[in-house]
Amino acid sequence: MARKLAVIGAGLMGSGIAQVAAQAGWDVVLRDVTDEALKRGTDGIKASYDKFVGKGKLAAEDAEAALARITPTTDLDAAADADIVVEAVFEKLEVKHEIFRALDKLVREDAVLASNTSAIPITKIAAATERPERVVGVHFFSPVPMMQLVELVRGYKTSDEALATAREFAESVGKTCIVVNRDVTGFVTTRLISALVVEATKLYESGVATAEDIDLACKLGFGHAMGPLATADLTGVDILLHATSNIYTESQDEKFAPPELMRRMVDAGDIGRKSGQGFYTY
Ligand SMILES: NC(=O)c1ccc[n+]([C@@H]2O[C@H](COP(=O)([O-])OP(=O)(O)OC[C@H]3O[C@@H](n4cnc5c(N)ncnc54)[C@H](O)[C@@H]3O)[C@@H](O)[C@H]2O)c1
């Protein structure tokens, strides 16, 4: 029998996770709070499968079968018999707590509860449950069907068994995992990109080099696919400001202190590609 996955939140990340899991043969329940959100999520999945079919990377009948394995629902109870639940709702601890509290009462004792949070310590999320040893971070990257990495994150009480289940799930959908042994705010990936973007912004802000040259330095000097300032524009200067501020608040490590320019850009609405202006003009 196919294993069952429940994904909570049909936004950008939740729908991507549902998509790759269904394609890998998992039966997927995709839960969101409104029918509109579910429609947006499933329309996105269909469009993405169609693109893969168009490029000859997926057979049309496999796309159809994968889509049929996804059950969209607004009913959380549909997650009750899942082997693993992946939560991908807004990055707000209160919202995640409410969901984990409800899931803890609902799902099987042996089920693993995972969060796709980008930065919130898993220990804080797990505290809403009576099974913190079965709570783990599975941090996918956007766009999920394209990005190879999953950051597996241990909370303070996460068991080896729960971590192994999470790894098995991520690998079954074709991803490669790294393990974060202590759930410091920002884990490994958000800390690395925050430190790089903060330093790149300081170099730009103080006139040491142009945005173009800072990005070229990383591309040609280190083989990065994209420079840090272009990455900030793509991700959103606001998102990175939020991430680095949180890391700074928790760690008090000066290297994460957000530069004034990042704050001013956000105040002015120059948050990157989505606003048409960031470090570059779009
Ligand atoms: N966007 C990214 O690049 C990215 C990358 C990695 C991780 N993440 C993390 O993934 C999570 C989701 O991010 P996203 O970009 O997909 O967000 P999103 O805003 O696209 O989607 C969030 C979805 O959660 C739904 N939701 C809210 N409350 C809910 C509830 N109680 N039950 C079910 N659904 C509910 C919303 O209706 C929405 O559809 C966040 O924790 C985020 O930090 C995001």
Short mmCIF file of C-alpha atoms and ligand atoms in Angstrom, two decimals:
data_model
loop_
_atom_site.label_atom_id
_atom_site.label_comp_id
_atom_site.label_asym_id
_atom_site.label_seq_id
_atom_site.Cartn_x
_atom_site.Cartn_y
_atom_site.Cartn_z
CA MET A 1 0.00 0.00 0.00
CA ALA A 2 1.26 3.50 -0.83
CA ARG A 3 2.47 5.49 2.12
CA LYS A 4 0.44 8.49 3.12
CA LEU A 5 1.66 12.05 3.46
CA ALA A 6 -0.38 14.97 4.75
CA VAL A 7 0.76 18.46 3.77
CA ILE A 8 -0.67 21.35 5.79
CA GLY A 9 -0.72 24.56 3.76
CA ALA A 10 -1.20 24.61 -0.03
CA GLY A 11 0.91 27.74 -0.67
CA LEU A 12 4.10 27.93 -2.67
CA MET A 13 5.98 25.38 -0.58
CA GLY A 14 3.15 23.06 0.47
CA SER A 15 1.92 22.59 -3.09
CA GLY A 16 5.50 21.95 -4.28
CA ILE A 17 6.03 19.31 -1.58
CA ALA A 18 2.68 17.67 -2.46
CA GLN A 19 3.69 17.71 -6.13
CA VAL A 20 7.03 15.93 -5.74
CA ALA A 21 5.61 13.43 -3.22
CA ALA A 22 2.66 12.45 -5.42
CA GLN A 23 5.03 12.04 -8.35
CA ALA A 24 7.13 9.71 -6.19
CA GLY A 25 4.07 7.53 -5.42
CA TRP A 26 2.92 8.90 -2.06
CA ASP A 27 -0.81 9.29 -1.40
CA VAL A 28 -1.09 12.94 -0.46
CA VAL A 29 -3.68 14.85 1.53
CA LEU A 30 -3.22 18.58 0.88
CA ARG A 31 -4.92 20.72 3.50
CA ASP A 32 -5.50 24.46 3.51
CA VAL A 33 -8.08 26.66 5.19
CA THR A 34 -9.99 27.83 2.11
CA ASP A 35 -11.09 26.29 -1.18
CA GLU A 36 -9.50 29.25 -3.01
CA ALA A 37 -6.08 28.49 -1.50
CA LEU A 38 -6.49 24.82 -2.43
CA LYS A 39 -7.47 25.72 -5.99
CA ARG A 40 -4.45 28.02 -6.33
CA GLY A 41 -2.23 25.23 -5.01
CA THR A 42 -3.61 22.47 -7.22
CA ASP A 43 -3.69 24.74 -10.31
CA GLY A 44 0.00 25.43 -9.69
CA ILE A 45 0.75 21.71 -9.41
CA LYS A 46 -1.13 20.96 -12.65
CA ALA A 47 0.69 23.76 -14.49
CA SER A 48 4.05 22.49 -13.24
CA TYR A 49 3.32 18.87 -14.25
CA ASP A 50 2.22 20.16 -17.69
CA LYS A 51 5.54 21.97 -18.06
CA PHE A 52 7.48 18.79 -17.26
CA VAL A 53 5.30 16.83 -19.70
CA GLY A 54 5.87 19.53 -22.36
CA LYS A 55 9.64 19.21 -21.90
CA GLY A 56 9.44 15.42 -22.18
CA LYS A 57 10.60 14.95 -18.57
CA LEU A 58 7.38 13.33 -17.36
CA ALA A 59 4.92 11.05 -19.19
CA ALA A 60 1.39 12.49 -19.48
CA GLU A 61 -0.12 9.38 -17.87
CA ASP A 62 2.33 9.61 -14.93
CA ALA A 63 1.37 13.26 -14.42
CA GLU A 64 -2.30 12.30 -14.46
CA ALA A 65 -1.71 9.45 -11.99
CA ALA A 66 0.29 11.73 -9.68
CA LEU A 67 -2.43 14.37 -9.72
CA ALA A 68 -5.00 11.70 -8.85
CA ARG A 69 -2.95 10.78 -5.75
CA ILE A 70 -3.44 14.29 -4.31
CA THR A 71 -6.59 14.88 -2.27
CA PRO A 72 -7.17 18.59 -1.56
CA THR A 73 -9.22 19.25 1.56
CA THR A 74 -10.07 21.87 4.16
CA ASP A 75 -10.62 19.11 6.74
CA LEU A 76 -7.66 18.56 9.08
CA ASP A 77 -9.11 15.17 10.11
CA ALA A 78 -8.05 13.85 6.70
CA ALA A 79 -4.48 13.85 8.06
CA ALA A 80 -5.38 11.35 10.82
CA ASP A 81 -3.90 8.23 9.19
CA ALA A 82 -0.81 9.86 7.66
CA ASP A 83 2.62 8.29 8.14
CA ILE A 84 4.23 11.71 8.01
CA VAL A 85 2.78 15.22 8.14
CA VAL A 86 4.64 18.19 6.68
CA GLU A 87 3.46 21.59 7.86
CA ALA A 88 4.07 24.49 5.42
CA VAL A 89 1.86 27.33 6.66
CA PHE A 90 2.85 30.96 7.31
CA GLU A 91 6.15 31.52 9.15
CA LYS A 92 4.40 32.45 12.41
CA LEU A 93 5.01 30.48 15.58
CA GLU A 94 1.43 30.96 16.88
CA VAL A 95 -0.07 29.56 13.65
CA LYS A 96 2.32 26.62 13.67
CA HIS A 97 1.60 25.95 17.36
CA GLU A 98 -2.12 25.77 16.76
CA ILE A 99 -1.61 23.24 13.98
CA PHE A 100 0.89 21.06 15.85
CA ARG A 101 -1.36 21.03 18.92
CA ALA A 102 -4.28 19.81 16.79
CA LEU A 103 -2.16 17.30 14.84
CA ASP A 104 -0.71 15.85 18.04
CA LYS A 105 -4.22 14.91 19.19
CA LEU A 106 -5.24 13.65 15.77
CA VAL A 107 -2.50 11.61 14.10
CA ARG A 108 -1.24 8.11 14.88
CA GLU A 109 1.24 7.74 17.73
CA ASP A 110 3.95 6.54 15.37
CA ALA A 111 3.47 9.35 12.84
CA VAL A 112 6.21 11.91 12.34
CA LEU A 113 5.31 15.60 12.49
CA ALA A 114 7.57 17.72 10.30
CA SER A 115 7.80 21.45 9.69
CA ASN A 116 9.06 23.18 6.57
CA THR A 117 9.95 26.30 8.57
CA SER A 118 12.93 28.21 7.14
CA ALA A 119 14.21 29.48 10.45
CA ILE A 120 12.05 28.85 13.56
CA PRO A 121 13.79 26.49 16.01
CA ILE A 122 12.08 23.08 15.84
CA THR A 123 12.23 22.83 19.64
CA LYS A 124 9.87 25.83 19.86
CA ILE A 125 7.39 24.24 17.43
CA ALA A 126 7.63 20.82 19.11
CA ALA A 127 6.78 22.38 22.49
CA ALA A 128 3.13 22.53 21.39
CA THR A 129 3.00 18.71 21.29
CA GLU A 130 3.35 15.84 23.71
CA ARG A 131 5.64 14.05 21.28
CA PRO A 132 8.62 16.40 20.78
CA GLU A 133 10.79 13.38 19.95
CA ARG A 134 8.69 12.83 16.81
CA VAL A 135 8.91 16.43 15.59
CA VAL A 136 11.57 17.30 13.02
CA GLY A 137 12.42 20.00 10.48
CA VAL A 138 12.30 19.18 6.76
CA HIS A 139 13.31 22.42 5.08
CA PHE A 140 12.69 22.28 1.32
CA PHE A 141 13.79 25.08 -1.04
CA SER A 142 11.84 27.00 -3.65
CA PRO A 143 10.89 25.99 -6.31
CA VAL A 144 10.52 22.56 -4.69
CA PRO A 145 10.46 20.49 -7.91
CA MET A 146 13.76 22.05 -9.04
CA MET A 147 15.78 22.49 -5.86
CA GLN A 148 17.75 19.45 -4.76
CA LEU A 149 18.40 20.27 -1.10
CA VAL A 150 16.47 19.41 2.05
CA GLU A 151 17.80 20.63 5.37
CA LEU A 152 16.82 18.10 8.07
CA VAL A 153 16.69 19.80 11.44
CA ARG A 154 16.84 18.18 14.87
CA GLY A 155 14.95 19.80 17.70
CA TYR A 156 16.28 19.40 21.24
CA LYS A 157 14.31 16.17 21.68
CA THR A 158 14.05 14.85 18.11
CA SER A 159 14.75 11.09 18.05
CA ASP A 160 17.12 9.37 15.62
CA GLU A 161 14.13 7.38 14.41
CA ALA A 162 12.11 10.50 13.53
CA LEU A 163 15.13 11.98 11.76
CA ALA A 164 15.58 8.73 9.81
CA THR A 165 11.90 8.75 8.78
CA ALA A 166 12.23 12.34 7.61
CA ARG A 167 15.36 11.47 5.63
CA GLU A 168 13.66 8.47 4.05
CA PHE A 169 10.74 10.69 3.01
CA ALA A 170 12.96 13.44 1.55
CA GLU A 171 15.13 10.94 -0.32
CA SER A 172 12.06 9.13 -1.64
CA VAL A 173 11.03 12.35 -3.40
CA GLY A 174 14.48 12.66 -4.97
CA LYS A 175 16.14 15.14 -2.61
CA THR A 176 19.57 15.21 -0.99
CA CYS A 177 19.69 15.95 2.74
CA ILE A 178 22.00 17.76 5.08
CA VAL A 179 21.53 17.39 8.84
CA VAL A 180 21.40 20.34 11.22
CA ASN A 181 22.22 18.90 14.64
CA ARG A 182 21.20 21.90 16.74
CA ASP A 183 18.22 23.99 15.72
CA VAL A 184 19.86 27.41 15.95
CA THR A 185 17.67 30.15 14.44
CA GLY A 186 18.25 30.14 10.68
CA PHE A 187 19.72 26.61 10.68
CA VAL A 188 22.70 26.32 8.32
CA THR A 189 21.37 27.70 5.05
CA THR A 190 19.59 30.86 6.25
CA ARG A 191 22.59 31.71 8.46
CA LEU A 192 25.00 31.37 5.56
CA ILE A 193 22.94 33.45 3.13
CA SER A 194 22.17 36.07 5.80
CA ALA A 195 25.85 36.51 6.68
CA LEU A 196 26.75 36.81 3.00
CA VAL A 197 23.97 39.27 2.17
CA VAL A 198 24.75 41.41 5.24
CA GLU A 199 28.43 41.66 4.30
CA ALA A 200 27.65 42.28 0.61
CA THR A 201 25.21 45.06 1.61
CA LYS A 202 27.83 46.66 3.88
CA LEU A 203 30.43 46.62 1.08
CA TYR A 204 27.93 48.20 -1.31
CA GLU A 205 26.61 50.70 1.27
CA SER A 206 30.09 51.96 2.12
CA GLY A 207 31.08 52.36 -1.53
CA VAL A 208 33.74 49.66 -1.55
CA ALA A 209 32.31 48.19 -4.77
CA THR A 210 29.23 48.36 -6.99
CA ALA A 211 26.39 45.84 -6.66
CA GLU A 212 27.35 44.38 -10.03
CA ASP A 213 30.98 43.89 -8.99
CA ILE A 214 30.10 42.35 -5.61
CA ASP A 215 27.85 39.85 -7.37
CA LEU A 216 30.48 39.16 -10.04
CA ALA A 217 33.04 38.50 -7.28
CA CYS A 218 30.90 35.66 -5.93
CA LYS A 219 30.00 34.31 -9.36
CA LEU A 220 33.42 34.32 -10.95
CA GLY A 221 35.54 34.06 -7.82
CA PHE A 222 33.63 31.29 -6.07
CA GLY A 223 31.44 29.76 -8.77
CA HIS A 224 28.16 30.88 -7.19
CA ALA A 225 25.26 30.65 -9.65
CA MET A 226 23.99 34.04 -8.49
CA GLY A 227 25.53 36.89 -6.52
CA PRO A 228 24.28 37.76 -2.99
CA LEU A 229 22.64 41.08 -3.94
CA ALA A 230 20.79 39.55 -6.89
CA THR A 231 19.78 36.73 -4.53
CA ALA A 232 18.47 39.28 -2.01
CA ASP A 233 16.39 40.91 -4.75
CA LEU A 234 15.00 37.53 -5.82
CA THR A 235 14.21 36.32 -2.30
CA GLY A 236 12.99 39.73 -1.14
CA VAL A 237 15.08 42.23 0.84
CA ASP A 238 12.23 42.26 3.39
CA ILE A 239 12.41 38.48 3.85
CA LEU A 240 16.18 38.57 4.36
CA LEU A 241 15.95 41.54 6.71
CA HIS A 242 13.44 39.59 8.80
CA ALA A 243 15.63 36.47 8.76
CA THR A 244 18.85 38.22 9.71
CA SER A 245 17.09 40.30 12.40
CA ASN A 246 15.77 37.10 14.00
CA ILE A 247 19.19 35.46 13.91
CA TYR A 248 20.77 38.59 15.40
CA THR A 249 18.14 38.79 18.15
CA GLU A 250 18.81 35.20 19.17
CA SER A 251 22.57 35.01 18.70
CA GLN A 252 23.59 38.62 19.49
CA ASP A 253 26.31 37.93 16.92
CA GLU A 254 27.24 41.28 15.32
CA LYS A 255 27.82 39.75 11.92
CA PHE A 256 24.04 39.31 11.60
CA ALA A 257 23.19 42.90 12.63
CA PRO A 258 21.10 44.22 9.71
CA PRO A 259 22.83 47.10 7.88
CA GLU A 260 21.01 50.43 7.82
CA LEU A 261 20.64 50.25 4.04
CA MET A 262 18.57 47.04 4.24
CA ARG A 263 16.20 48.69 6.73
CA ARG A 264 15.85 51.83 4.61
CA MET A 265 15.24 49.85 1.43
CA VAL A 266 12.43 47.96 3.17
CA ASP A 267 10.97 51.18 4.65
CA ALA A 268 10.96 52.68 1.14
CA GLY A 269 9.39 49.59 -0.45
CA ASP A 270 12.48 48.75 -2.55
CA ILE A 271 12.31 45.08 -1.67
CA GLY A 272 13.60 43.55 -4.88
CA ARG A 273 12.10 41.91 -7.94
CA LYS A 274 8.57 41.82 -6.57
CA SER A 275 8.52 45.64 -6.24
CA GLY A 276 10.53 46.37 -9.42
CA GLN A 277 13.41 47.91 -7.44
CA GLY A 278 15.95 46.49 -5.04
CA PHE A 279 19.73 46.52 -5.39
CA TYR A 280 18.90 46.44 -9.11
CA THR A 281 16.06 47.89 -11.18
CA TYR A 282 13.66 45.42 -12.85
N1 LIG B 1 8.77 30.70 0.11
C1 LIG B 1 9.97 30.13 0.25
O1 LIG B 1 10.89 30.34 -0.57
C2 LIG B 1 10.23 29.17 1.39
C3 LIG B 1 11.36 28.34 1.33
C4 LIG B 1 11.57 27.42 2.36
C5 LIG B 1 10.69 27.36 3.43
N2 LIG B 1 9.63 28.20 3.49
C6 LIG B 1 8.73 28.07 4.64
O2 LIG B 1 7.60 27.31 4.25
C7 LIG B 1 6.43 27.75 4.95
C8 LIG B 1 5.37 28.14 3.96
O3 LIG B 1 5.86 29.14 3.11
P1 LIG B 1 5.15 29.51 1.73
O4 LIG B 1 6.10 30.42 1.01
O5 LIG B 1 4.65 28.28 1.06
O6 LIG B 1 3.92 30.37 2.25
P2 LIG B 1 2.56 30.77 1.48
O7 LIG B 1 2.14 32.06 2.05
O8 LIG B 1 2.75 30.64 -0.01
O9 LIG B 1 1.54 29.62 1.90
C9 LIG B 1 1.08 29.43 3.22
C10 LIG B 1 -0.26 28.70 3.12
O10 LIG B 1 -0.63 28.29 4.42
C11 LIG B 1 -2.03 28.37 4.49
N3 LIG B 1 -2.48 28.32 5.88
C12 LIG B 1 -2.46 29.28 6.83
N4 LIG B 1 -2.96 28.79 7.99
C13 LIG B 1 -3.29 27.50 7.77
C14 LIG B 1 -3.85 26.46 8.56
N5 LIG B 1 -4.17 26.66 9.83
N6 LIG B 1 -4.04 25.24 7.99
C15 LIG B 1 -3.72 25.03 6.70
N7 LIG B 1 -3.19 25.96 5.90
C16 LIG B 1 -2.98 27.19 6.44
C17 LIG B 1 -2.37 29.67 3.76
O11 LIG B 1 -3.73 29.72 3.38
C18 LIG B 1 -1.39 29.56 2.57
O12 LIG B 1 -2.00 28.92 1.46
C19 LIG B 1 6.91 28.87 5.87
O13 LIG B 1 7.19 28.34 7.13
C20 LIG B 1 8.17 29.38 5.17
O14 LIG B 1 9.07 30.00 6.06
C21 LIG B 1 9.36 29.09 2.49
#
